[in-house]
CSV table of C-alpha atoms in Angstrom, one decimal:
chain,number,residue,atom,x,y,z
A,1,MET,CA,-29.8,-12.6,0.1
A,2,SER,CA,-29.9,-16.2,1.3
A,3,ALA,CA,-31.8,-17.1,4.5
A,4,PRO,CA,-28.6,-18.4,6.3
A,5,ARG,CA,-26.7,-15.2,5.5
A,6,LEU,CA,-29.6,-13.0,6.6
A,7,ALA,CA,-29.9,-15.0,9.8
A,8,SER,CA,-26.2,-14.6,10.4
A,9,MET,CA,-26.4,-10.8,9.9
A,10,ILE,CA,-29.4,-10.6,12.3
A,11,THR,CA,-27.5,-12.6,14.9
A,12,ALA,CA,-24.5,-10.4,14.6
A,13,LEU,CA,-26.6,-7.3,14.9
A,14,SER,CA,-28.5,-8.6,17.9
A,15,LEU,CA,-25.2,-9.4,19.6
A,16,ALA,CA,-24.0,-5.9,18.9
A,17,ILE,CA,-27.1,-4.3,20.4
A,18,LEU,CA,-26.9,-6.6,23.5
A,19,LEU,CA,-23.2,-5.7,24.0
A,20,ALA,CA,-23.9,-2.0,23.6
A,21,GLN,CA,-26.7,-2.2,26.2
A,22,SER,CA,-24.8,-4.3,28.8
A,23,LEU,CA,-22.9,-2.8,31.6
A,24,PRO,CA,-19.1,-3.4,31.9
A,25,ALA,CA,-18.2,-6.0,34.5
A,26,LEU,CA,-14.8,-4.4,35.2
A,27,ALA,CA,-16.6,-1.8,37.3
A,28,ARG,CA,-16.2,-2.8,41.0
A,29,SER,CA,-18.2,-2.1,44.1
A,30,ASP,CA,-15.3,0.1,45.3
A,31,GLY,CA,-16.4,2.8,42.9
A,32,ALA,CA,-13.9,2.1,40.0
A,33,LYS,CA,-15.1,3.7,36.7
A,34,PRO,CA,-16.7,1.3,34.1
A,35,VAL,CA,-14.8,0.5,30.9
A,36,GLN,CA,-16.1,2.4,27.9
A,37,PHE,CA,-17.0,0.3,24.9
A,38,LEU,CA,-17.1,2.1,21.6
A,39,GLY,CA,-19.2,-0.3,19.5
A,40,ALA,CA,-16.9,-1.2,16.6
A,41,ALA,CA,-16.0,-4.8,15.9
A,42,ALA,CA,-12.5,-5.9,16.7
A,43,GLN,CA,-10.3,-8.6,15.0
A,44,LEU,CA,-8.2,-10.3,17.6
A,45,GLY,CA,-6.2,-12.9,15.7
A,46,PRO,CA,-4.7,-16.0,17.5
A,47,ARG,CA,-2.5,-14.4,20.2
A,48,PRO,CA,-5.1,-13.9,23.0
A,49,PHE,CA,-6.3,-17.4,22.7
A,50,PHE,CA,-2.7,-18.7,22.7
A,51,LEU,CA,-2.2,-16.9,26.0
A,52,VAL,CA,-5.4,-18.3,27.5
A,53,ASN,CA,-4.3,-21.8,26.7
A,54,ASP,CA,-0.9,-21.2,28.2
A,55,MET,CA,-2.3,-20.1,31.5
A,56,ALA,CA,-1.9,-22.2,34.7
A,57,GLU,CA,-5.2,-24.0,35.6
A,58,GLY,CA,-7.6,-22.0,37.7
A,59,ASP,CA,-10.8,-20.0,37.8
A,60,LEU,CA,-9.5,-17.2,35.6
A,61,LYS,CA,-8.3,-19.6,32.9
A,62,SER,CA,-11.7,-21.4,32.9
A,63,GLN,CA,-13.6,-18.2,32.7
A,64,LEU,CA,-11.5,-16.9,29.8
A,65,GLN,CA,-11.7,-20.3,28.0
A,66,ARG,CA,-15.5,-20.2,28.2
A,67,CYS,CA,-15.4,-16.7,26.7
A,68,ALA,CA,-13.1,-17.9,23.9
A,69,ALA,CA,-15.4,-20.8,23.1
A,70,ASP,CA,-18.7,-19.0,23.3
A,71,ARG,CA,-18.1,-15.4,22.3
A,72,GLY,CA,-18.3,-14.6,18.6
A,73,LEU,CA,-18.1,-10.8,18.6
A,74,TYR,CA,-15.5,-8.6,20.3
A,75,GLU,CA,-15.8,-4.8,20.5
A,76,ARG,CA,-13.4,-2.0,20.6
A,77,THR,CA,-12.8,-0.7,24.1
A,78,SER,CA,-11.2,2.4,25.6
A,79,PHE,CA,-9.6,0.0,28.2
A,80,SER,CA,-7.2,-1.1,25.4
A,81,ILE,CA,-4.8,1.6,24.4
A,82,GLY,CA,-2.6,1.2,21.3
A,83,HIS,CA,1.0,2.0,22.4
A,84,ARG,CA,2.6,3.7,19.4
A,85,GLY,CA,0.0,1.7,17.5
A,86,ALA,CA,0.6,-2.1,17.5
A,87,CYS,CA,4.3,-1.9,17.7
A,88,MET,CA,5.1,-5.5,18.7
A,89,GLN,CA,5.1,-6.3,14.9
A,90,PHE,CA,4.4,-3.0,13.1
A,91,PRO,CA,6.8,-0.1,12.9
A,92,GLU,CA,5.8,2.3,15.6
A,93,HIS,CA,3.9,5.5,14.9
A,94,THR,CA,3.2,4.6,11.3
A,95,ARG,CA,-0.2,4.5,9.6
A,96,GLU,CA,0.0,0.7,9.4
A,97,SER,CA,0.7,0.4,13.1
A,98,TYR,CA,-2.2,2.7,14.0
A,99,GLU,CA,-4.6,0.9,11.7
A,100,ALA,CA,-3.6,-2.4,13.2
A,101,ALA,CA,-4.2,-1.2,16.7
A,102,ALA,CA,-7.7,0.0,15.8
A,103,ARG,CA,-8.5,-3.3,14.1
A,104,GLN,CA,-7.4,-5.1,17.3
A,105,GLY,CA,-9.9,-3.2,19.3
A,106,ALA,CA,-7.8,-0.3,20.8
A,107,GLY,CA,-10.3,2.4,21.6
A,108,ILE,CA,-7.6,4.9,22.2
A,109,VAL,CA,-4.4,5.2,20.1
A,110,GLU,CA,-1.3,7.1,20.9
A,111,CYS,CA,0.7,9.6,18.8
A,112,ASP,CA,3.9,10.7,20.6
A,113,VAL,CA,4.4,14.2,19.5
A,114,THR,CA,7.7,16.0,18.6
A,115,PHE,CA,8.7,18.7,16.1
A,116,THR,CA,10.7,19.1,12.9
A,117,LYS,CA,13.3,21.8,12.1
A,118,ASP,CA,10.4,23.9,10.6
A,119,LEU,CA,8.2,23.3,13.6
A,120,ALA,CA,5.8,20.8,12.2
A,121,LEU,CA,4.4,18.4,14.8
A,122,VAL,CA,5.1,14.7,13.8
A,123,CYS,CA,4.5,11.3,15.5
A,124,ARG,CA,7.8,9.9,16.9
A,125,HIS,CA,8.5,8.3,20.3
A,126,SER,CA,11.6,10.6,20.7
A,127,GLN,CA,12.8,13.6,19.0
A,128,CYS,CA,16.1,11.9,18.3
A,129,ASP,CA,15.2,8.3,17.4
A,130,LEU,CA,15.1,8.6,13.6
A,131,HIS,CA,18.3,6.6,13.3
A,132,THR,CA,16.7,3.5,14.9
A,133,THR,CA,13.0,3.9,13.8
A,134,THR,CA,13.4,5.0,10.2
A,135,ASN,CA,15.8,4.4,7.2
A,136,ILE,CA,17.4,7.9,7.5
A,137,VAL,CA,21.0,6.7,7.8
A,138,ASP,CA,20.7,4.9,4.5
A,139,THR,CA,19.5,8.1,2.7
A,140,GLU,CA,21.0,11.4,1.7
A,141,LEU,CA,19.5,12.9,4.9
A,142,ASN,CA,22.1,11.0,7.0
A,143,ALA,CA,24.4,14.0,6.3
A,144,LYS,CA,22.0,16.3,8.1
A,145,CYS,CA,21.9,14.1,11.3
A,146,THR,CA,23.2,15.6,14.6
A,147,GLN,CA,25.7,12.7,14.4
A,148,PRO,CA,25.7,10.9,11.0
A,149,PHE,CA,26.2,7.2,10.9
A,150,THR,CA,29.6,6.0,12.1
A,151,PRO,CA,30.6,2.4,11.3
A,152,ALA,CA,31.7,-0.1,13.9
A,153,GLU,CA,35.4,-0.6,14.5
A,154,PHE,CA,37.1,-4.0,15.1
A,155,ASP,CA,40.5,-5.1,16.1
A,156,ALA,CA,42.7,-7.4,14.0
A,157,ASP,CA,41.1,-10.4,15.5
A,158,GLY,CA,37.6,-9.3,14.7
A,159,ASN,CA,36.6,-8.1,18.2
A,160,LEU,CA,34.3,-5.2,18.4
A,161,LEU,CA,36.2,-2.1,19.6
A,162,THR,CA,33.6,0.7,19.0
A,163,ALA,CA,29.9,0.1,18.2
A,164,ALA,CA,28.3,1.6,15.2
A,165,SER,CA,26.4,4.8,16.1
A,166,ALA,CA,24.2,7.7,14.8
A,167,THR,CA,22.0,10.3,16.2
A,168,CYS,CA,19.2,11.6,14.0
A,169,CYS,CA,16.5,14.0,15.2
A,170,THR,CA,13.3,15.2,13.8
A,171,SER,CA,14.6,18.8,14.5
A,172,ASP,CA,17.5,18.0,12.0
A,173,VAL,CA,15.1,17.8,9.1
A,174,THR,CA,12.2,19.8,7.6
A,175,LEU,CA,8.7,18.3,7.3
A,176,ALA,CA,9.2,17.8,3.6
A,177,GLU,CA,12.4,15.8,4.3
A,178,PHE,CA,10.7,13.9,7.1
A,179,ARG,CA,8.0,12.8,4.7
A,180,THR,CA,10.6,11.0,2.4
A,181,LEU,CA,11.5,8.6,5.2
A,182,LYS,CA,10.1,5.1,5.9
A,183,GLY,CA,9.4,3.7,9.4
A,184,LYS,CA,11.0,0.5,10.5
A,185,MET,CA,11.1,-1.6,13.7
A,186,ASP,CA,13.0,0.2,16.4
A,187,ALA,CA,16.4,-1.4,16.4
A,188,SER,CA,20.0,-1.1,15.2
A,189,ASN,CA,23.0,-3.3,14.7
A,190,PRO,CA,26.0,-2.2,16.9
A,191,ALA,CA,28.3,-4.3,14.6
A,192,ALA,CA,27.3,-2.6,11.4
A,193,THR,CA,29.9,-1.4,9.0
A,194,THR,CA,27.4,0.0,6.5
A,195,PRO,CA,24.2,2.0,6.8
A,196,ALA,CA,22.1,-0.9,5.5
A,197,GLU,CA,23.5,-3.2,8.2
A,198,TYR,CA,22.8,-0.6,10.9
A,199,LEU,CA,19.1,-0.7,10.0
A,200,THR,CA,18.9,-4.4,11.1
A,201,GLY,CA,18.9,-5.8,14.6
A,202,THR,CA,15.2,-6.3,15.2
A,203,ALA,CA,14.5,-8.5,18.3
A,204,ASP,CA,13.9,-12.1,17.3
A,205,TRP,CA,10.4,-12.1,18.9
A,206,ARG,CA,9.3,-9.2,16.7
A,207,THR,CA,9.3,-9.2,12.9
A,208,ASP,CA,10.3,-7.1,9.9
A,209,LEU,CA,7.4,-8.3,7.7
A,210,TYR,CA,5.7,-4.9,7.9
A,211,SER,CA,8.7,-2.8,7.4
A,212,GLY,CA,9.0,-3.0,3.6
A,213,PRO,CA,9.6,-0.2,1.0
A,214,THR,CA,5.8,0.3,0.5
A,215,SER,CA,4.9,0.3,4.2
A,216,GLY,CA,6.2,2.1,7.3
A,217,THR,CA,4.2,5.3,6.4
A,218,LEU,CA,5.3,8.1,8.7
A,219,MET,CA,2.7,10.6,9.9
A,220,THR,CA,2.4,14.1,11.1
A,221,HIS,CA,0.4,14.8,14.3
A,222,ALA,CA,-2.3,16.5,12.2
A,223,GLU,CA,-2.5,13.5,9.9
A,224,SER,CA,-2.9,11.2,12.9
A,225,ILE,CA,-5.9,13.2,14.1
A,226,VAL,CA,-7.6,12.7,10.7
A,227,LEU,CA,-6.8,9.0,10.7
A,228,PHE,CA,-8.0,8.5,14.2
A,229,LYS,CA,-11.2,10.3,13.5
A,230,ALA,CA,-11.7,8.0,10.5
A,231,LEU,CA,-10.9,5.0,12.6
A,232,GLN,CA,-13.3,6.3,15.3
A,233,VAL,CA,-10.9,5.9,18.1
A,234,GLN,CA,-10.0,8.3,20.9
A,235,MET,CA,-6.6,10.0,21.0
A,236,THR,CA,-3.8,10.2,23.5
A,237,PRO,CA,-1.0,12.4,22.3
A,238,GLU,CA,2.2,12.5,24.3
A,239,LEU,CA,4.2,15.8,24.2
A,240,LYS,CA,7.7,14.5,24.1
A,241,ALA,CA,10.4,16.2,26.1
A,242,PRO,CA,12.6,18.0,23.6
A,243,SER,CA,16.1,16.8,23.0
A,244,VAL,CA,17.1,20.3,21.9
A,245,ALA,CA,17.4,23.3,24.1
A,246,MET,CA,14.2,25.3,24.5
A,247,PRO,CA,13.3,27.8,23.4
A,248,PHE,CA,14.3,26.3,20.1
A,249,ASP,CA,16.0,28.4,17.5
A,250,SER,CA,13.8,27.5,14.5
A,251,ASP,CA,15.1,30.1,12.1
A,252,GLY,CA,18.8,29.7,12.7
A,253,ASP,CA,19.4,33.3,13.8
A,254,GLY,CA,20.9,32.2,17.2
A,255,VAL,CA,17.9,33.3,19.2
A,256,GLY,CA,15.4,30.8,20.6
A,257,ASP,CA,11.9,31.6,19.4
A,258,TYR,CA,9.9,28.4,20.0
A,259,SER,CA,9.1,27.9,23.7
A,260,GLN,CA,7.9,24.9,25.6
A,261,GLU,CA,4.6,26.7,26.2
A,262,ALA,CA,4.2,27.3,22.5
A,263,TYR,CA,4.9,23.7,21.8
A,264,ALA,CA,2.3,22.5,24.3
A,265,GLN,CA,-0.2,24.9,22.9
A,266,GLN,CA,0.4,23.9,19.3
A,267,MET,CA,-0.4,20.3,20.0
A,268,ILE,CA,-3.8,21.3,21.5
A,269,ASP,CA,-4.5,23.8,18.8
A,270,GLU,CA,-4.3,21.0,16.2
A,271,TYR,CA,-7.1,19.2,17.9
A,272,LYS,CA,-9.2,22.3,18.1
A,273,ALA,CA,-8.5,23.1,14.4
A,274,ALA,CA,-9.7,19.5,13.5
A,275,GLY,CA,-12.9,20.0,15.5
A,276,VAL,CA,-12.1,17.2,18.0
A,277,SER,CA,-14.0,17.4,21.2
A,278,PRO,CA,-11.7,17.5,24.3
A,279,VAL,CA,-13.6,14.5,25.7
A,280,HIS,CA,-11.9,12.4,23.1
A,281,VAL,CA,-8.4,13.5,23.8
A,282,TYR,CA,-6.1,12.5,26.7
A,283,PRO,CA,-3.0,14.7,26.4
A,284,GLN,CA,0.1,13.2,28.1
A,285,SER,CA,3.5,14.4,29.3
A,286,PHE,CA,6.3,13.2,31.6
A,287,GLN,CA,6.8,16.9,32.4
A,288,ILE,CA,4.4,18.1,35.1
A,289,GLU,CA,4.7,21.7,33.8
A,290,ASP,CA,3.1,20.7,30.6
A,291,ILE,CA,0.1,19.2,32.5
A,292,ARG,CA,-0.1,22.4,34.6
A,293,TYR,CA,0.0,24.5,31.4
A,294,TRP,CA,-3.0,22.6,29.9
A,295,ILE,CA,-5.0,22.8,33.2
A,296,ALA,CA,-4.5,26.5,33.4
A,297,ASN,CA,-4.8,27.5,29.7
A,298,GLU,CA,-6.9,24.7,28.1
A,299,PRO,CA,-8.9,23.4,31.0
A,300,ALA,CA,-11.3,21.3,28.8
A,301,PHE,CA,-8.2,19.3,27.6
A,302,GLY,CA,-6.3,19.7,30.9
A,303,SER,CA,-9.0,17.9,32.8
A,304,GLN,CA,-8.1,14.7,30.9
A,305,ALA,CA,-4.4,15.3,30.9
A,306,VAL,CA,-2.3,12.3,31.9
A,307,TYR,CA,0.7,12.8,34.0
A,308,LEU,CA,3.2,10.1,33.0
A,309,TYR,CA,5.4,9.1,35.8
A,310,ASP,CA,8.8,7.4,35.4
A,311,ALA,CA,11.2,6.0,37.9
A,312,ASP,CA,13.8,3.3,38.2
A,313,ALA,CA,13.0,2.0,41.7
A,314,VAL,CA,10.1,1.9,44.2
A,315,ALA,CA,11.8,4.5,46.4
A,316,GLU,CA,11.6,7.0,43.6
A,317,LEU,CA,7.8,6.8,43.3
A,318,PRO,CA,5.6,9.6,44.8
A,319,GLY,CA,4.1,8.9,48.2
A,320,ALA,CA,0.5,9.4,49.4
A,321,ALA,CA,0.9,13.1,50.2
A,322,GLU,CA,2.4,13.9,46.8
A,323,LEU,CA,-0.4,12.0,45.0
A,324,MET,CA,-3.0,13.9,47.0
A,325,SER,CA,-1.3,17.2,46.0
A,326,TYR,CA,-1.6,16.2,42.3
A,327,LYS,CA,-5.4,15.8,42.7
A,328,ALA,CA,-5.6,19.1,44.6
A,329,GLU,CA,-4.1,21.0,41.7
A,330,GLY,CA,-6.4,19.5,39.1
A,331,ILE,CA,-4.5,16.5,37.9
A,332,ASN,CA,-6.9,13.7,37.4
A,333,TYR,CA,-4.9,11.0,35.6
A,334,VAL,CA,-1.6,9.4,36.5
A,335,ALA,CA,0.3,6.9,34.4
A,336,PRO,CA,3.1,5.0,36.1
A,337,PRO,CA,4.8,1.9,34.6
A,338,LEU,CA,3.4,-1.6,35.2
A,339,TRP,CA,5.9,-2.4,37.9
A,340,ALA,CA,4.8,0.6,40.1
A,341,LEU,CA,1.3,-0.8,40.5
A,342,VAL,CA,2.0,-4.4,41.6
A,343,SER,CA,4.4,-6.5,43.6
A,344,ALA,CA,4.9,-10.2,44.2
A,345,ASN,CA,3.7,-12.0,47.3
A,346,GLY,CA,5.3,-15.4,46.6
A,347,GLU,CA,3.7,-16.5,43.4
A,348,GLU,CA,0.8,-14.1,43.8
A,349,ILE,CA,0.6,-10.7,42.0
A,350,VAL,CA,-0.8,-8.1,44.4
A,351,PRO,CA,-1.4,-4.3,44.2
A,352,SER,CA,1.5,-2.1,45.4
A,353,GLN,CA,1.4,0.6,48.0
A,354,TYR,CA,1.7,3.2,45.3
A,355,ALA,CA,-1.5,1.8,43.6
A,356,LEU,CA,-3.4,1.9,46.9
A,357,ASP,CA,-2.2,5.5,47.5
A,358,ALA,CA,-3.2,6.6,44.0
A,359,LYS,CA,-6.7,5.2,44.4
A,360,ALA,CA,-7.0,6.8,47.9
A,361,ALA,CA,-6.2,10.1,46.2
A,362,ASP,CA,-9.1,9.5,43.8
A,363,LEU,CA,-6.7,9.5,40.8
A,364,GLU,CA,-7.6,7.6,37.6
A,365,ILE,CA,-4.7,5.2,36.8
A,366,ILE,CA,-3.5,4.3,33.3
A,367,THR,CA,-0.4,2.1,33.0
A,368,TRP,CA,2.3,1.1,30.4
A,369,THR,CA,3.3,-1.1,28.7
A,370,LEU,CA,2.0,-4.7,28.3
A,371,GLU,CA,3.4,-7.1,25.7
A,372,ARG,CA,6.7,-5.2,25.5
A,373,SER,CA,9.1,-7.6,27.2
A,374,GLY,CA,9.3,-10.5,24.7
A,375,ILE,CA,9.3,-14.1,26.1
A,376,LEU,CA,8.1,-14.2,29.7
A,377,ALA,CA,9.0,-17.8,30.5
A,378,ASP,CA,12.7,-17.1,30.4
A,379,GLY,CA,12.5,-15.7,33.9
A,380,ASP,CA,14.3,-12.4,33.1
A,381,ASN,CA,11.7,-10.0,31.9
A,382,GLY,CA,13.5,-6.7,32.5
A,383,TRP,CA,12.5,-3.3,33.7
A,384,TYR,CA,8.7,-3.6,33.3
A,385,TYR,CA,8.5,-6.6,35.6
A,386,GLN,CA,11.2,-5.7,38.2
A,387,THR,CA,8.8,-5.7,41.2
A,388,PHE,CA,7.0,-9.0,40.4
A,389,ASP,CA,9.2,-11.0,38.1
A,390,GLY,CA,9.3,-13.8,40.6
A,391,ALA,CA,5.6,-14.4,40.2
A,392,ILE,CA,5.9,-14.7,36.4
A,393,SER,CA,6.7,-18.1,34.8
A,394,ARG,CA,4.8,-18.4,31.5
A,395,GLU,CA,3.3,-16.4,28.6
A,396,GLY,CA,-0.2,-16.9,30.0
A,397,ASP,CA,0.7,-14.9,33.1
A,398,THR,CA,0.2,-11.8,30.9
A,399,LEU,CA,-3.5,-12.3,31.4
A,400,ARG,CA,-3.1,-13.0,35.1
A,401,LEU,CA,-1.2,-9.7,35.5
A,402,LEU,CA,-3.9,-7.9,33.5
A,403,ASP,CA,-6.6,-9.3,35.7
A,404,VAL,CA,-4.9,-7.9,38.9
A,405,LEU,CA,-4.4,-4.5,37.3
A,406,ALA,CA,-8.0,-4.4,36.1
A,407,ARG,CA,-9.8,-5.8,39.1
A,408,ASP,CA,-7.6,-5.3,42.1
A,409,VAL,CA,-5.8,-2.1,41.2
A,410,GLY,CA,-8.7,-0.7,39.2
A,411,ILE,CA,-6.9,0.9,36.3
A,412,LYS,CA,-8.7,3.0,33.7
A,413,GLY,CA,-6.8,1.6,30.8
A,414,ILE,CA,-3.5,0.0,29.7
A,415,PHE,CA,-1.1,0.7,26.9
A,416,SER,CA,-0.1,-2.4,25.0
A,417,ASP,CA,2.2,-3.2,22.1
A,418,TRP,CA,-0.4,-5.7,20.9
A,419,PRO,CA,-3.9,-4.4,21.8
A,420,ALA,CA,-5.8,-7.5,20.9
A,421,THR,CA,-4.9,-9.2,24.2
A,422,VAL,CA,-6.3,-6.3,26.3
A,423,THR,CA,-9.4,-6.1,24.0
A,424,PHE,CA,-10.1,-9.8,24.5
A,425,TYR,CA,-9.7,-9.6,28.3
A,426,ALA,CA,-11.9,-6.5,28.6
A,427,ASN,CA,-14.7,-8.0,26.5
A,428,CYS,CA,-14.6,-11.3,28.4
A,429,MET,CA,-14.8,-9.6,31.8
A,430,ARG,CA,-17.5,-7.4,30.7
A,431,SER,CA,-19.8,-10.3,29.8
A,432,ALA,CA,-18.8,-12.5,32.8
A,433,ARG,CA,-21.4,-11.8,35.5
């Protein structure tokens, strides 16, 4: 081995040791928990550095620029959570998306869990999204869909009268049939007159480059566990609310035989069967009864269960007393959307009352979803930015938002469609002292 190469390896090893021994700088004097770094090297690509360069001038930009110039090694971190993998560019909940998330430094990766007709658990964001996230409508399995593909209808002048539609659920197909499908970017074309046309419609700020016939590998929940163990990442499965009536009639005899409780237990059982320690698993659900079930029946997993909270307006968010009640019944983690945690004070982004109440209740906070709203500079960033859109004016504000969430709100972690951005920020703040 040449001397320069040996020196380079020694330098990299020394940096890794120093990083492993150093304390995360995201921990604050107010008692917020430190970020966990998992030791594996991350590959960030150009996006985080593009965002830094696009920031408005200020101390945070200067600090991140110094990090970008000086830091040669980035580590995987549990602060960075791969939302459906790295689904800004890779088809969600596919092997390729999960691998990309881990390479970008996500220390936790998500499999959304639902079930097939024969009760196999699989990774899909919704029980009934196969028509927009896979190629099912362009296969023979289209005939088995709850609503097979229906083409768009137009008037004599070419005006759209009825949009193309389909509804295809995992519960419409067996596991063997599910395995024949390919994942694609979540999209559809309302003007489609053929199944092939219906598969198009990907947003112009995403890409179909990784949705080819040899990629888009769908996965079962059990397969995701094996993959995540190999990638050395922690796991955050979300038990998706069924789109079919529960208990589900799995054998077609007209009697429901698969209960919500059995579904919730089956998900945990697959981690136990794989020998995964509960400390590496953060089960999630939007249904509080699932959280309560795990706390009561699988307390080692239930202690890390994440209660996902959804709402469409600030008035719908739980208040201080309700948040305190969550903690009292053993819920330790809440996960509201981004907009619930911050608001705008002129051009400044500040913590919301909900964020202050959640911290006062001693709840750990995880939030979702960064890098999911496309171009920010257009001034209309949609649902995720509804409480603070007036304070957003450029792509680099992604990092300004992240800084407020990390340092002022004190979140435990954040779901992102492109985990490299969060990984970069967490690494830089860790070493900035």
